[in-house]
PDB file of C-alpha atoms in Angstrom:
ATOM      1  CA  MET A  75      -4.917 -14.881  22.092  1.00 91.00           C
ATOM      2  CA  LYS A  76      -2.440 -12.113  23.000  1.00 96.00           C
ATOM      3  CA  ILE A  77       0.113 -11.545  20.239  1.00 98.00           C
ATOM      4  CA  ILE A  78       3.384  -9.643  19.922  1.00 98.00           C
ATOM      5  CA  PHE A  79       4.100  -8.920  16.258  1.00 98.00           C
ATOM      6  CA  PHE A  80       7.667  -8.460  14.963  1.00 98.00           C
ATOM      7  CA  GLY A  81       8.113  -6.928  11.501  1.00 98.00           C
ATOM      8  CA  SER A  82       9.522  -4.071   9.469  1.00 97.00           C
ATOM      9  CA  SER A  83       9.163  -4.109   5.661  1.00 95.00           C
ATOM     10  CA  ASP A  84       6.166  -4.019   3.320  1.00 96.00           C
ATOM     11  CA  PHE A  85       6.106  -7.821   3.406  1.00 97.00           C
ATOM     12  CA  SER A  86       4.958  -7.722   7.037  1.00 98.00           C
ATOM     13  CA  LEU A  87       1.952  -5.446   6.419  1.00 98.00           C
ATOM     14  CA  PRO A  88      -0.595  -7.960   5.044  1.00 98.00           C
ATOM     15  CA  HIS A  89       0.252 -10.308   7.912  1.00 98.00           C
ATOM     16  CA  LEU A  90      -0.428  -7.736  10.606  1.00 98.00           C
ATOM     17  CA  GLY A  91      -3.505  -6.544   8.713  1.00 98.00           C
ATOM     18  CA  LYS A  92      -4.936 -10.050   8.453  1.00 98.00           C
ATOM     19  CA  VAL A  93      -4.310 -10.812  12.133  1.00 98.00           C
ATOM     20  CA  LEU A  94      -6.162  -7.621  13.087  1.00 97.00           C
ATOM     21  CA  GLU A  95      -8.967  -8.385  10.638  1.00 97.00           C
ATOM     22  CA  GLU A  96      -9.494 -11.771  12.287  1.00 96.00           C
ATOM     23  CA  GLY A  97      -9.939 -10.102  15.668  1.00 96.00           C
ATOM     24  CA  TYR A  98      -6.759 -11.239  17.418  1.00 97.00           C
ATOM     25  CA  GLU A  99      -5.377  -9.020  20.182  1.00 97.00           C
ATOM     26  CA  ILE A 100      -2.041  -7.416  19.282  1.00 98.00           C
ATOM     27  CA  VAL A 101      -0.564  -6.282  22.598  1.00 98.00           C
ATOM     28  CA  ALA A 102       2.578  -4.826  20.998  1.00 98.00           C
ATOM     29  CA  ALA A 103       4.441  -4.474  17.723  1.00 98.00           C
ATOM     30  CA  VAL A 104       8.230  -4.499  17.524  1.00 98.00           C
ATOM     31  CA  SER A 105      10.097  -3.015  14.581  1.00 97.00           C
ATOM     32  CA  VAL A 106      13.478  -1.594  13.612  1.00 96.00           C
ATOM     33  CA  PRO A 107      14.486   1.964  14.602  1.00 94.00           C
ATOM     34  CA  PRO A 108      13.672   4.886  12.265  1.00 93.00           C
ATOM     35  CA  LYS A 109      16.248   5.349   9.500  1.00 89.00           C
ATOM     36  CA  PRO A 110      17.335   8.370   7.419  1.00 87.00           C
ATOM     37  CA  LYS A 111      15.383   8.598   4.168  1.00 82.00           C
ATOM     38  CA  GLY A 112      15.600  10.785   1.083  1.00 74.00           C
ATOM     39  CA  ARG A 113      18.109  13.482   0.248  1.00 71.00           C
ATOM     40  CA  ALA A 114      17.274  15.438   3.392  1.00 75.00           C
ATOM     41  CA  GLY A 115      18.020  12.403   5.550  1.00 78.00           C
ATOM     42  CA  ALA A 116      14.927  12.832   7.722  1.00 85.00           C
ATOM     43  CA  LEU A 117      14.249   9.884  10.016  1.00 88.00           C
ATOM     44  CA  ALA A 118      11.406   7.625   8.853  1.00 91.00           C
ATOM     45  CA  SER A 119       9.830   4.699  10.673  1.00 94.00           C
ATOM     46  CA  SER A 120       9.420   1.308   9.015  1.00 96.00           C
ATOM     47  CA  PRO A 121       6.198   0.492   7.124  1.00 96.00           C
ATOM     48  CA  LEU A 122       5.214  -1.888   9.933  1.00 97.00           C
ATOM     49  CA  ALA A 123       5.673   0.802  12.605  1.00 97.00           C
ATOM     50  CA  GLY A 124       3.541   3.171  10.546  1.00 97.00           C
ATOM     51  CA  LEU A 125       0.683   0.679  10.331  1.00 97.00           C
ATOM     52  CA  ALA A 126       0.939  -0.130  14.043  1.00 97.00           C
ATOM     53  CA  ARG A 127       0.584   3.535  14.946  1.00 97.00           C
ATOM     54  CA  LYS A 128      -2.379   3.901  12.604  1.00 97.00           C
ATOM     55  CA  GLU A 129      -4.062   0.978  14.385  1.00 97.00           C
ATOM     56  CA  ASN A 130      -3.131   2.349  17.852  1.00 97.00           C
ATOM     57  CA  ILE A 131      -0.938  -0.643  18.642  1.00 98.00           C
ATOM     58  CA  PRO A 132       1.875   0.030  21.148  1.00 97.00           C
ATOM     59  CA  ILE A 133       5.098   0.082  19.096  1.00 97.00           C
ATOM     60  CA  PHE A 134       8.699  -0.564  20.140  1.00 97.00           C
ATOM     61  CA  GLU A 135      11.602   0.424  17.864  1.00 97.00           C
ATOM     62  CA  PRO A 136      14.717  -0.622  19.821  1.00 95.00           C
ATOM     63  CA  GLU A 137      18.281  -0.758  18.553  1.00 94.00           C
ATOM     64  CA  LYS A 138      18.461  -4.232  20.097  1.00 93.00           C
ATOM     65  CA  VAL A 139      15.492  -6.392  21.049  1.00 94.00           C
ATOM     66  CA  ARG A 140      17.025  -7.338  24.401  1.00 92.00           C
ATOM     67  CA  TYR A 141      16.602  -3.696  25.491  1.00 94.00           C
ATOM     68  CA  ILE A 142      12.818  -4.206  25.680  1.00 95.00           C
ATOM     69  CA  ALA A 143      12.790  -7.735  27.135  1.00 94.00           C
ATOM     70  CA  GLU A 144      11.303  -6.621  30.453  1.00 95.00           C
ATOM     71  CA  GLU A 145       8.523  -4.582  28.841  1.00 95.00           C
ATOM     72  CA  LEU A 146       7.563  -7.500  26.600  1.00 96.00           C
ATOM     73  CA  SER A 147       7.533  -9.992  29.471  1.00 95.00           C
ATOM     74  CA  LEU A 148       5.051  -7.825  31.372  1.00 96.00           C
ATOM     75  CA  LEU A 149       2.597  -8.199  28.477  1.00 96.00           C
ATOM     76  CA  LYS A 150       2.376 -11.978  29.048  1.00 96.00           C
ATOM     77  CA  PRO A 151       1.892 -12.836  25.352  1.00 97.00           C
ATOM     78  CA  ASP A 152       0.487 -16.134  24.157  1.00 97.00           C
ATOM     79  CA  ILE A 153       2.447 -16.123  20.900  1.00 97.00           C
ATOM     80  CA  GLY A 154       4.947 -14.074  18.944  1.00 98.00           C
ATOM     81  CA  ILE A 155       4.640 -13.666  15.170  1.00 98.00           C
ATOM     82  CA  VAL A 156       7.673 -12.693  13.083  1.00 98.00           C
ATOM     83  CA  ALA A 157       7.362 -11.526   9.471  1.00 98.00           C
ATOM     84  CA  SER A 158      10.313  -9.758   7.819  1.00 96.00           C
ATOM     85  CA  PHE A 159      11.678  -8.332  11.060  1.00 96.00           C
ATOM     86  CA  GLY A 160      15.332  -8.060  10.083  1.00 90.00           C
ATOM     87  CA  LYS A 161      16.852  -8.451  13.542  1.00 91.00           C
ATOM     88  CA  ILE A 162      17.916 -11.424  15.656  1.00 90.00           C
ATOM     89  CA  ILE A 163      15.567 -12.182  18.529  1.00 93.00           C
ATOM     90  CA  PRO A 164      17.621 -13.256  21.571  1.00 92.00           C
ATOM     91  CA  PRO A 165      17.111 -16.802  22.888  1.00 91.00           C
ATOM     92  CA  GLY A 166      15.644 -15.558  26.147  1.00 88.00           C
ATOM     93  CA  LEU A 167      12.714 -13.984  24.312  1.00 93.00           C
ATOM     94  CA  LEU A 168      11.967 -16.908  22.014  1.00 94.00           C
ATOM     95  CA  SER A 169      10.428 -18.843  24.874  1.00 91.00           C
ATOM     96  CA  LEU A 170       8.658 -15.835  26.404  1.00 94.00           C
ATOM     97  CA  PRO A 171       5.241 -16.387  24.739  1.00 96.00           C
ATOM     98  CA  ARG A 172       3.244 -19.350  26.051  1.00 94.00           C
ATOM     99  CA  LEU A 173       3.087 -20.913  22.568  1.00 94.00           C
ATOM    100  CA  GLY A 174       6.516 -19.714  21.498  1.00 94.00           C
ATOM    101  CA  MET A 175       7.308 -17.645  18.401  1.00 97.00           C
ATOM    102  CA  ILE A 176       6.611 -18.446  14.779  1.00 98.00           C
ATOM    103  CA  ASN A 177       8.093 -16.956  11.626  1.00 98.00           C
ATOM    104  CA  VAL A 178       6.578 -16.409   8.175  1.00 98.00           C
ATOM    105  CA  HIS A 179       9.394 -16.991   5.675  1.00 98.00           C
ATOM    106  CA  PRO A 180       9.036 -16.425   1.896  1.00 98.00           C
ATOM    107  CA  SER A 181      10.737 -19.564   0.599  1.00 98.00           C
ATOM    108  CA  LEU A 182      10.309 -23.319   0.649  1.00 98.00           C
ATOM    109  CA  LEU A 183      12.536 -24.024   3.632  1.00 98.00           C
ATOM    110  CA  PRO A 184      15.121 -25.384   4.061  1.00 98.00           C
ATOM    111  CA  LYS A 185      15.884 -23.657   0.750  1.00 98.00           C
ATOM    112  CA  TRP A 186      16.969 -20.002   0.934  1.00 98.00           C
ATOM    113  CA  ARG A 187      17.257 -19.428   4.625  1.00 98.00           C
ATOM    114  CA  GLY A 188      18.450 -15.948   5.545  1.00 96.00           C
ATOM    115  CA  PRO A 189      17.742 -12.301   4.661  1.00 96.00           C
ATOM    116  CA  SER A 190      16.969 -12.319   0.907  1.00 97.00           C
ATOM    117  CA  PRO A 191      15.026 -15.466  -0.063  1.00 98.00           C
ATOM    118  CA  ILE A 192      12.831 -13.812  -2.724  1.00 98.00           C
ATOM    119  CA  GLN A 193      15.698 -12.060  -4.477  1.00 98.00           C
ATOM    120  CA  SER A 194      17.847 -15.186  -4.304  1.00 98.00           C
ATOM    121  CA  ALA A 195      15.149 -17.348  -5.903  1.00 98.00           C
ATOM    122  CA  LEU A 196      14.723 -14.855  -8.759  1.00 98.00           C
ATOM    123  CA  LEU A 197      18.467 -14.465  -9.252  1.00 98.00           C
ATOM    124  CA  ALA A 198      18.806 -18.239  -9.505  1.00 98.00           C
ATOM    125  CA  GLY A 199      16.081 -18.340 -12.173  1.00 97.00           C
ATOM    126  CA  GLU A 200      13.881 -20.648 -10.134  1.00 97.00           C
ATOM    127  CA  LYS A 201      10.390 -21.528 -11.346  1.00 97.00           C
ATOM    128  CA  GLU A 202       8.689 -21.941  -7.978  1.00 98.00           C
ATOM    129  CA  THR A 203       8.899 -20.684  -4.432  1.00 98.00           C
ATOM    130  CA  GLY A 204       6.438 -20.468  -1.561  1.00 98.00           C
ATOM    131  CA  ILE A 205       5.719 -19.665   2.062  1.00 98.00           C
ATOM    132  CA  THR A 206       6.923 -21.555   5.107  1.00 98.00           C
ATOM    133  CA  ILE A 207       5.645 -20.958   8.612  1.00 98.00           C
ATOM    134  CA  HIS A 208       8.041 -22.375  11.153  1.00 98.00           C
ATOM    135  CA  ILE A 209       9.051 -22.245  14.787  1.00 97.00           C
ATOM    136  CA  THR A 210      11.468 -19.368  15.381  1.00 96.00           C
ATOM    137  CA  ALA A 211      14.690 -20.945  16.636  1.00 93.00           C
ATOM    138  CA  GLU A 212      18.147 -19.687  17.593  1.00 92.00           C
ATOM    139  CA  ALA A 213      19.587 -20.830  14.247  1.00 93.00           C
ATOM    140  CA  VAL A 214      18.362 -18.630  11.392  1.00 93.00           C
ATOM    141  CA  ASP A 215      15.201 -20.029   9.751  1.00 96.00           C
ATOM    142  CA  ALA A 216      16.000 -23.514  11.007  1.00 96.00           C
ATOM    143  CA  GLY A 217      13.009 -24.238  13.267  1.00 97.00           C
ATOM    144  CA  GLY A 218      10.438 -26.966  12.738  1.00 98.00           C
ATOM    145  CA  ILE A 219       7.963 -26.407   9.903  1.00 98.00           C
ATOM    146  CA  LEU A 220       4.323 -25.815  10.825  1.00 98.00           C
ATOM    147  CA  ALA A 221       2.881 -25.111   7.357  1.00 98.00           C
ATOM    148  CA  GLN A 222       4.171 -24.729   3.815  1.00 98.00           C
ATOM    149  CA  GLU A 223       2.642 -23.913   0.436  1.00 98.00           C
ATOM    150  CA  LYS A 224       4.189 -23.667  -3.039  1.00 98.00           C
ATOM    151  CA  THR A 225       3.506 -21.130  -5.779  1.00 98.00           C
ATOM    152  CA  ASP A 226       4.876 -20.676  -9.287  1.00 98.00           C
ATOM    153  CA  ILE A 227       7.177 -17.770 -10.129  1.00 98.00           C
ATOM    154  CA  PHE A 228       5.863 -16.035 -13.232  1.00 97.00           C
ATOM    155  CA  PRO A 229       8.369 -15.670 -16.117  1.00 94.00           C
ATOM    156  CA  GLU A 230       8.674 -11.864 -15.982  1.00 94.00           C
ATOM    157  CA  GLU A 231       7.791 -11.363 -12.307  1.00 97.00           C
ATOM    158  CA  SER A 232       9.938  -8.812 -10.485  1.00 97.00           C
ATOM    159  CA  TYR A 233      11.088  -8.848  -6.876  1.00 98.00           C
ATOM    160  CA  LYS A 234       8.430  -6.404  -5.652  1.00 97.00           C
ATOM    161  CA  GLU A 235       5.665  -8.138  -7.599  1.00 98.00           C
ATOM    162  CA  LEU A 236       6.613 -11.525  -6.169  1.00 98.00           C
ATOM    163  CA  GLU A 237       7.044 -10.081  -2.686  1.00 98.00           C
ATOM    164  CA  ARG A 238       3.496  -8.663  -2.739  1.00 98.00           C
ATOM    165  CA  ARG A 239       2.048 -11.973  -3.914  1.00 98.00           C
ATOM    166  CA  LEU A 240       3.957 -13.988  -1.313  1.00 98.00           C
ATOM    167  CA  ALA A 241       2.908 -11.565   1.427  1.00 98.00           C
ATOM    168  CA  GLU A 242      -0.758 -12.159   0.607  1.00 98.00           C
ATOM    169  CA  LEU A 243      -0.178 -15.913   0.494  1.00 98.00           C
ATOM    170  CA  GLY A 244       1.692 -15.802   3.792  1.00 98.00           C
ATOM    171  CA  ALA A 245      -1.071 -13.843   5.495  1.00 98.00           C
ATOM    172  CA  ARG A 246      -3.642 -16.435   4.458  1.00 98.00           C
ATOM    173  CA  ILE A 247      -1.548 -19.385   5.617  1.00 98.00           C
ATOM    174  CA  LEU A 248      -0.744 -17.627   8.897  1.00 98.00           C
ATOM    175  CA  ILE A 249      -4.430 -17.199   9.720  1.00 98.00           C
ATOM    176  CA  GLU A 250      -5.100 -20.843   8.866  1.00 98.00           C
ATOM    177  CA  THR A 251      -2.203 -21.955  11.078  1.00 98.00           C
ATOM    178  CA  LEU A 252      -2.830 -19.908  14.244  1.00 97.00           C
ATOM    179  CA  PRO A 253      -5.966 -21.690  15.527  1.00 96.00           C
ATOM    180  CA  ARG A 254      -4.531 -25.128  14.726  1.00 96.00           C
ATOM    181  CA  LEU A 255      -1.330 -24.264  16.573  1.00 96.00           C
ATOM    182  CA  ALA A 256      -3.250 -22.968  19.596  1.00 94.00           C
ATOM    183  CA  ALA A 257      -5.302 -26.182  19.658  1.00 95.00           C
ATOM    184  CA  GLY A 258      -2.161 -28.336  19.613  1.00 93.00           C
ATOM    185  CA  GLU A 259      -3.099 -29.898  16.267  1.00 96.00           C
ATOM    186  CA  ILE A 260       0.250 -29.309  14.529  1.00 96.00           C
ATOM    187  CA  VAL A 261       3.430 -31.305  15.097  1.00 95.00           C
ATOM    188  CA  PRO A 262       6.445 -29.292  13.805  1.00 97.00           C
ATOM    189  CA  GLN A 263       8.358 -31.125  11.082  1.00 97.00           C
ATOM    190  CA  ALA A 264      12.156 -30.974  11.340  1.00 97.00           C
ATOM    191  CA  GLN A 265      14.001 -29.413   8.413  1.00 97.00           C
ATOM    192  CA  SER A 266      16.586 -31.353   6.430  1.00 96.00           C
ATOM    193  CA  GLU A 267      19.937 -29.742   7.188  1.00 96.00           C
ATOM    194  CA  LYS A 268      21.635 -31.436   4.234  1.00 96.00           C
ATOM    195  CA  ASP A 269      19.197 -29.677   1.873  1.00 97.00           C
ATOM    196  CA  ALA A 270      19.594 -26.231   3.439  1.00 97.00           C
ATOM    197  CA  THR A 271      20.732 -23.334   1.242  1.00 97.00           C
ATOM    198  CA  TYR A 272      21.383 -19.783   2.354  1.00 97.00           C
ATOM    199  CA  SER A 273      20.670 -16.342   0.956  1.00 97.00           C
ATOM    200  CA  ARG A 274      22.758 -13.262   1.714  1.00 96.00           C
ATOM    201  CA  ARG A 275      22.406  -9.505   1.722  1.00 96.00           C
ATOM    202  CA  PHE A 276      23.059  -7.909  -1.654  1.00 98.00           C
ATOM    203  CA  HIS A 277      25.266  -4.863  -2.137  1.00 97.00           C
ATOM    204  CA  THR A 278      25.823  -2.266  -4.851  1.00 97.00           C
ATOM    205  CA  GLU A 279      28.540  -4.281  -6.571  1.00 97.00           C
ATOM    206  CA  ASP A 280      26.116  -7.185  -7.044  1.00 98.00           C
ATOM    207  CA  GLY A 281      24.109  -4.999  -9.420  1.00 98.00           C
ATOM    208  CA  LYS A 282      26.925  -4.502 -11.953  1.00 98.00           C
ATOM    209  CA  ILE A 283      25.850  -6.085 -15.248  1.00 98.00           C
ATOM    210  CA  GLU A 284      28.388  -8.135 -17.215  1.00 98.00           C
ATOM    211  CA  TRP A 285      27.152  -8.188 -20.801  1.00 98.00           C
ATOM    212  CA  ARG A 286      29.117 -11.325 -21.729  1.00 97.00           C
ATOM    213  CA  GLU A 287      26.887 -13.299 -19.391  1.00 98.00           C
ATOM    214  CA  LEU A 288      23.802 -15.129 -20.662  1.00 98.00           C
ATOM    215  CA  ALA A 289      20.953 -12.715 -21.396  1.00 98.00           C
ATOM    216  CA  GLU A 290      18.627 -14.793 -19.210  1.00 98.00           C
ATOM    217  CA  LYS A 291      21.021 -14.468 -16.268  1.00 98.00           C
ATOM    218  CA  ILE A 292      21.174 -10.680 -16.722  1.00 98.00           C
ATOM    219  CA  PHE A 293      17.385 -10.515 -16.943  1.00 98.00           C
ATOM    220  CA  ASN A 294      17.088 -12.436 -13.664  1.00 98.00           C
ATOM    221  CA  GLN A 295      19.601 -10.056 -12.110  1.00 98.00           C
ATOM    222  CA  ILE A 296      17.434  -7.068 -13.094  1.00 98.00           C
ATOM    223  CA  ARG A 297      14.269  -8.779 -11.818  1.00 98.00           C
ATOM    224  CA  ALA A 298      15.880  -9.678  -8.508  1.00 98.00           C
ATOM    225  CA  LEU A 299      17.937  -6.626  -7.548  1.00 98.00           C
ATOM    226  CA  ASN A 300      15.532  -3.761  -8.144  1.00 97.00           C
ATOM    227  CA  PRO A 301      14.701  -1.444  -6.508  1.00 95.00           C
ATOM    228  CA  GLU A 302      17.616  -2.236  -4.172  1.00 94.00           C
ATOM    229  CA  PRO A 303      20.559  -2.336  -4.659  1.00 97.00           C
ATOM    230  CA  GLY A 304      19.749  -1.713  -8.351  1.00 97.00           C
ATOM    231  CA  THR A 305      21.344  -2.954 -11.589  1.00 98.00           C
ATOM    232  CA  PHE A 306      23.662  -0.838 -13.699  1.00 98.00           C
ATOM    233  CA  ALA A 307      26.372  -0.557 -16.332  1.00 98.00           C
ATOM    234  CA  PHE A 308      28.726   2.236 -17.372  1.00 98.00           C
ATOM    235  CA  VAL A 309      28.650   4.258 -20.597  1.00 97.00           C
ATOM    236  CA  GLU A 310      30.487   7.266 -21.994  1.00 95.00           C
ATOM    237  CA  ASP A 311      28.227  10.179 -22.952  1.00 91.00           C
ATOM    238  CA  LEU A 312      28.751  12.609 -25.857  1.00 88.00           C
ATOM    239  CA  HIS A 313      31.424  14.443 -23.889  1.00 89.00           C
ATOM    240  CA  GLY A 314      33.366  11.284 -23.072  1.00 90.00           C
ATOM    241  CA  THR A 315      32.247  11.384 -19.440  1.00 93.00           C
ATOM    242  CA  LYS A 316      31.713   7.998 -17.837  1.00 96.00           C
ATOM    243  CA  LYS A 317      28.150   7.659 -16.529  1.00 95.00           C
ATOM    244  CA  ARG A 318      26.438   5.001 -14.447  1.00 97.00           C
ATOM    245  CA  LEU A 319      23.279   3.912 -16.278  1.00 97.00           C
ATOM    246  CA  LEU A 320      20.670   2.098 -14.186  1.00 98.00           C
ATOM    247  CA  PHE A 321      18.101  -0.409 -15.404  1.00 98.00           C
ATOM    248  CA  PRO A 322      15.102  -0.704 -13.017  1.00 97.00           C
ATOM    249  CA  ARG A 323      12.966  -2.783 -15.417  1.00 97.00           C
ATOM    250  CA  ALA A 324      13.593  -4.736 -18.606  1.00 98.00           C
ATOM    251  CA  ARG A 325      12.376  -7.519 -20.867  1.00 98.00           C
ATOM    252  CA  LEU A 326      14.223 -10.501 -22.266  1.00 98.00           C
ATOM    253  CA  GLU A 327      14.531 -11.462 -25.928  1.00 98.00           C
ATOM    254  CA  LEU A 328      16.201 -14.809 -26.485  1.00 97.00           C
ATOM    255  CA  GLY A 329      18.079 -15.616 -29.696  1.00 95.00           C
ATOM    256  CA  ASN A 330      21.487 -15.762 -31.309  1.00 93.00           C
ATOM    257  CA  THR A 331      23.493 -12.532 -31.148  1.00 93.00           C
ATOM    258  CA  SER A 332      26.310 -11.677 -33.518  1.00 94.00           C
ATOM    259  CA  GLU A 333      26.853  -8.148 -32.172  1.00 96.00           C
ATOM    260  CA  ALA A 334      29.478  -7.194 -29.635  1.00 97.00           C
ATOM    261  CA  LYS A 335      28.186  -7.904 -26.144  1.00 98.00           C
ATOM    262  CA  GLY A 336      27.030  -4.677 -24.491  1.00 98.00           C
ATOM    263  CA  LEU A 337      26.258  -2.885 -27.787  1.00 98.00           C
ATOM    264  CA  VAL A 338      23.116  -0.721 -27.658  1.00 98.00           C
ATOM    265  CA  LEU A 339      20.878  -1.179 -30.729  1.00 98.00           C
ATOM    266  CA  GLN A 340      17.759   0.674 -31.843  1.00 97.00           C
ATOM    267  CA  ALA A 341      14.549  -1.335 -31.315  1.00 97.00           C
ATOM    268  CA  GLY A 342      11.439   0.577 -32.357  1.00 96.00           C
ATOM    269  CA  SER A 343      11.057   3.569 -30.045  1.00 96.00           C
ATOM    270  CA  GLY A 344      13.322   1.859 -27.527  1.00 97.00           C
ATOM    271  CA  CYS A 345      16.552  -0.085 -27.615  1.00 98.00           C
ATOM    272  CA  LYS A 346      18.035  -3.480 -26.924  1.00 98.00           C
ATOM    273  CA  ILE A 347      21.438  -4.492 -25.614  1.00 98.00           C
ATOM    274  CA  ALA A 348      23.306  -7.507 -26.921  1.00 98.00           C
ATOM    275  CA  ALA A 349      24.278 -10.238 -24.468  1.00 98.00           C
ATOM    276  CA  GLU A 350      25.141 -13.919 -24.824  1.00 97.00           C
ATOM    277  CA  GLY A 351      22.147 -15.800 -26.235  1.00 97.00           C
ATOM    278  CA  GLY A 352      19.802 -12.844 -26.462  1.00 98.00           C
ATOM    279  CA  TYR A 353      19.067  -9.205 -25.799  1.00 98.00           C
ATOM    280  CA  ILE A 354      18.011  -7.100 -22.843  1.00 98.00           C
ATOM    281  CA  LEU A 355      15.255  -4.621 -23.713  1.00 98.00           C
ATOM    282  CA  PRO A 356      15.185  -1.856 -21.071  1.00 98.00           C
ATOM    283  CA  LEU A 357      11.723  -0.634 -20.094  1.00 98.00           C
ATOM    284  CA  GLU A 358      12.973   2.030 -17.685  1.00 97.00           C
ATOM    285  CA  VAL A 359      16.397   3.628 -17.362  1.00 97.00           C
ATOM    286  CA  HIS A 360      18.073   6.557 -15.681  1.00 94.00           C
ATOM    287  CA  ILE A 361      21.498   8.055 -15.298  1.00 95.00           C
ATOM    288  CA  GLU A 362      22.614   8.009 -11.672  1.00 92.00           C
ATOM    289  CA  GLY A 363      21.306  11.065  -9.841  1.00 89.00           C
ATOM    290  CA  LYS A 364      18.514  11.618 -12.371  1.00 92.00           C
ATOM    291  CA  LYS A 365      14.883  10.533 -12.328  1.00 92.00           C
ATOM    292  CA  LYS A 366      14.017   7.225 -13.920  1.00 93.00           C
ATOM    293  CA  THR A 367      11.914   7.325 -17.066  1.00 96.00           C
ATOM    294  CA  ASP A 368      10.558   4.989 -19.705  1.00 97.00           C
ATOM    295  CA  ILE A 369      13.068   4.089 -22.385  1.00 98.00           C
ATOM    296  CA  ALA A 370      11.288   5.890 -25.249  1.00 97.00           C
ATOM    297  CA  SER A 371      11.242   9.184 -23.318  1.00 97.00           C
ATOM    298  CA  PHE A 372      14.855   8.731 -22.272  1.00 97.00           C
ATOM    299  CA  LEU A 373      16.042   8.188 -25.843  1.00 97.00           C
ATOM    300  CA  LYS A 374      14.264  11.322 -27.087  1.00 95.00           C
ATOM    301  CA  GLY A 375      16.695  13.373 -25.031  1.00 93.00           C
ATOM    302  CA  ASN A 376      19.629  10.945 -25.146  1.00 95.00           C
ATOM    303  CA  SER A 377      19.724   9.516 -28.653  1.00 95.00           C
ATOM    304  CA  TRP A 378      23.518   9.337 -28.303  1.00 96.00           C
ATOM    305  CA  LEU A 379      23.025   6.078 -26.369  1.00 97.00           C
ATOM    306  CA  ILE A 380      22.283   4.140 -29.580  1.00 97.00           C
ATOM    307  CA  GLY A 381      25.479   2.557 -30.878  1.00 97.00           C
ATOM    308  CA  LYS A 382      27.308   2.922 -27.563  1.00 97.00           C
ATOM    309  CA  MET A 383      29.065   0.078 -25.768  1.00 97.00           C
ATOM    310  CA  LEU A 384      28.035  -0.574 -22.187  1.00 98.00           C
ATOM    311  CA  VAL A 385      30.661  -1.894 -19.810  1.00 96.00           C
TER     312      VAL A 385
END
């Protein structure tokens, strides 16, 4: 079976790895163009492109997929596999492979279609999610379902932790689905449009913490939006300068709070911040532009934070 693989982020890596491990022929990989990275702004290829090069797979990194339509058609693929690609595949290419294209999506479709299903599930405080393998259609994540499997979301699981676990689950289900699809044993099941929900891309402003919100909601925000776009609040330092304080990781402590919401309190060698119905206990923090560190180390050099109000 000749396969063209479309992907970009870390989520796509176990899928490509598993397909190679099973001995399938990858005739090409398609990813996003290199992007500036780090303070120097040097161009860096996507994780998927890096793995493809390591495995000597021909790699395309076009600005638009339609630019390489002719090259892909010459490869005469049997199937296309999409896993966290991040670009729209034009209709003319969807029917190019003999068996069509399939997508590995990290949600229980039709719930959380779109670009950020894992983050959206965490932000909503959901208790379960899963993997759906479906036909890639013109409408985003709306094609017929080929396979689906649920998994619980652990209470303190972060976005990256859940993404890694779903990627491994997706890779397994993909390998189970491919031979059945090739043999014509699967009838795609239509999705319920009335039950469809949609995720969106998150931006910096989505990471601003409002301490009058429920502590559990803030905790889910921290779980969902790190490492990107990140969660933060503002605080005045000893000199009265307003600083952006970022919270990459935290724990939740539920309970009644009588303190002003946003007040930073000592908690052992760390601290906790009052919110509605509980406290947020930062595990890692950093002032914007500085390196992140564990909370105990941060407080050794920034004890002024205790007693401050975060806004």
